[in-house]
Amino acid sequence: MVPFFVQIKCQLGKSYEVADAIANAEIASEIYSTAGEFDLLIKFYVDEGTDIGHFVNQKVQTFPGIQDTRTIITFKAF
């Protein structure tokens, strides 16, 4: 499994709705509320060889209330 993170900026007043929808979809490993430029930090795992860009585009960015995303690909856990 390949881990990666997505920071999500939500439309005003939609952070909890977006977090709940993603949690209910059972596609995320961990969901955190954050302060700063982005509202949520979400950890995902996909199978080796999965196109992360397509995953984010088709399974994450389609939730209502999402304004912007930033994908963070990790290389090694220490």
PDB file of C-alpha atoms in Angstrom:
ATOM      1  CA  MET A   1       0.000   0.000   0.000  1.00  0.00           C
ATOM      2  CA  VAL A   2       1.175   3.508  -0.824  1.00  0.00           C
ATOM      3  CA  PRO A   3       0.381   6.318   1.644  1.00  0.00           C
ATOM      4  CA  PHE A   4      -0.188   9.933   0.664  1.00  0.00           C
ATOM      5  CA  PHE A   5      -1.839  12.994   2.148  1.00  0.00           C
ATOM      6  CA  VAL A   6      -4.301  15.511   0.758  1.00  0.00           C
ATOM      7  CA  GLN A   7      -4.814  18.959   2.222  1.00  0.00           C
ATOM      8  CA  ILE A   8      -8.328  20.228   1.537  1.00  0.00           C
ATOM      9  CA  LYS A   9      -9.587  23.797   1.507  1.00  0.00           C
ATOM     10  CA  CYS A  10     -13.346  23.814   1.977  1.00  0.00           C
ATOM     11  CA  GLN A  11     -15.970  26.372   1.077  1.00  0.00           C
ATOM     12  CA  LEU A  12     -16.872  28.541   4.046  1.00  0.00           C
ATOM     13  CA  GLY A  13     -18.902  26.627   6.616  1.00  0.00           C
ATOM     14  CA  LYS A  14     -18.479  23.265   4.868  1.00  0.00           C
ATOM     15  CA  SER A  15     -15.482  21.695   6.667  1.00  0.00           C
ATOM     16  CA  TYR A  16     -17.498  19.369   8.905  1.00  0.00           C
ATOM     17  CA  GLU A  17     -19.790  18.319   6.043  1.00  0.00           C
ATOM     18  CA  VAL A  18     -16.796  17.485   3.831  1.00  0.00           C
ATOM     19  CA  ALA A  19     -15.019  15.595   6.627  1.00  0.00           C
ATOM     20  CA  ASP A  20     -18.171  13.613   7.438  1.00  0.00           C
ATOM     21  CA  ALA A  21     -18.789  12.751   3.774  1.00  0.00           C
ATOM     22  CA  ILE A  22     -15.220  11.502   3.295  1.00  0.00           C
ATOM     23  CA  ALA A  23     -15.376   9.519   6.546  1.00  0.00           C
ATOM     24  CA  ASN A  24     -18.681   7.930   5.494  1.00  0.00           C
ATOM     25  CA  ALA A  25     -17.204   6.983   2.101  1.00  0.00           C
ATOM     26  CA  GLU A  26     -14.562   4.917   3.961  1.00  0.00           C
ATOM     27  CA  ILE A  27     -11.766   5.861   1.558  1.00  0.00           C
ATOM     28  CA  ALA A  28      -9.507   7.647   4.077  1.00  0.00           C
ATOM     29  CA  SER A  29      -7.216   6.234   6.729  1.00  0.00           C
ATOM     30  CA  GLU A  30      -7.130   9.353   8.925  1.00  0.00           C
ATOM     31  CA  ILE A  31      -8.890  12.737   8.832  1.00  0.00           C
ATOM     32  CA  TYR A  32      -7.653  15.796  10.721  1.00  0.00           C
ATOM     33  CA  SER A  33      -8.984  19.326  11.066  1.00  0.00           C
ATOM     34  CA  THR A  34      -6.182  21.862  10.646  1.00  0.00           C
ATOM     35  CA  ALA A  35      -5.599  25.581  11.090  1.00  0.00           C
ATOM     36  CA  GLY A  36      -4.085  27.722   8.376  1.00  0.00           C
ATOM     37  CA  GLU A  37      -4.509  27.844   4.626  1.00  0.00           C
ATOM     38  CA  PHE A  38      -6.220  24.425   4.446  1.00  0.00           C
ATOM     39  CA  ASP A  39      -9.055  23.080   6.606  1.00  0.00           C
ATOM     40  CA  LEU A  40      -8.465  19.318   6.502  1.00  0.00           C
ATOM     41  CA  LEU A  41      -5.491  16.971   6.272  1.00  0.00           C
ATOM     42  CA  ILE A  42      -6.402  13.491   5.124  1.00  0.00           C
ATOM     43  CA  LYS A  43      -4.240  10.373   4.869  1.00  0.00           C
ATOM     44  CA  PHE A  44      -5.050   7.854   2.167  1.00  0.00           C
ATOM     45  CA  TYR A  45      -3.611   4.480   1.185  1.00  0.00           C
ATOM     46  CA  VAL A  46      -3.870   3.095  -2.342  1.00  0.00           C
ATOM     47  CA  ASP A  47      -2.607  -0.101  -3.911  1.00  0.00           C
ATOM     48  CA  GLU A  48       0.850  -0.061  -5.471  1.00  0.00           C
ATOM     49  CA  GLY A  49       0.574   1.114  -9.070  1.00  0.00           C
ATOM     50  CA  THR A  50      -2.605   3.149  -8.500  1.00  0.00           C
ATOM     51  CA  ASP A  51      -2.533   6.546 -10.221  1.00  0.00           C
ATOM     52  CA  ILE A  52      -2.746   8.929  -7.259  1.00  0.00           C
ATOM     53  CA  GLY A  53      -3.707  11.853  -9.495  1.00  0.00           C
ATOM     54  CA  HIS A  54      -6.713   9.971 -10.854  1.00  0.00           C
ATOM     55  CA  PHE A  55      -7.669   8.823  -7.355  1.00  0.00           C
ATOM     56  CA  VAL A  56      -7.678  12.394  -6.048  1.00  0.00           C
ATOM     57  CA  ASN A  57      -9.500  13.704  -9.110  1.00  0.00           C
ATOM     58  CA  GLN A  58     -12.178  11.015  -9.174  1.00  0.00           C
ATOM     59  CA  LYS A  59     -12.633  10.045  -5.510  1.00  0.00           C
ATOM     60  CA  VAL A  60     -11.675  13.103  -3.463  1.00  0.00           C
ATOM     61  CA  GLN A  61     -12.282  16.306  -5.418  1.00  0.00           C
ATOM     62  CA  THR A  62     -15.841  15.246  -6.281  1.00  0.00           C
ATOM     63  CA  PHE A  63     -17.208  15.817  -2.767  1.00  0.00           C
ATOM     64  CA  PRO A  64     -19.454  18.898  -2.541  1.00  0.00           C
ATOM     65  CA  GLY A  65     -17.929  21.726  -0.510  1.00  0.00           C
ATOM     66  CA  ILE A  66     -14.313  21.211  -1.591  1.00  0.00           C
ATOM     67  CA  GLN A  67     -12.733  24.362  -2.964  1.00  0.00           C
ATOM     68  CA  ASP A  68      -9.096  23.298  -3.440  1.00  0.00           C
ATOM     69  CA  THR A  69      -6.722  20.410  -2.731  1.00  0.00           C
ATOM     70  CA  ARG A  70      -2.988  19.904  -2.366  1.00  0.00           C
ATOM     71  CA  THR A  71      -1.577  16.387  -2.651  1.00  0.00           C
ATOM     72  CA  ILE A  72       1.491  15.419  -0.663  1.00  0.00           C
ATOM     73  CA  ILE A  73       3.247  12.244  -1.783  1.00  0.00           C
ATOM     74  CA  THR A  74       5.525  10.684   0.804  1.00  0.00           C
ATOM     75  CA  PHE A  75       8.613   8.597   0.110  1.00  0.00           C
ATOM     76  CA  LYS A  76       9.743   6.893   3.299  1.00  0.00           C
ATOM     77  CA  ALA A  77       8.601   6.566   6.900  1.00  0.00           C
ATOM     78  CA  PHE A  78      11.230   6.975   9.596  1.00  0.00           C
TER      79      PHE A  78
END
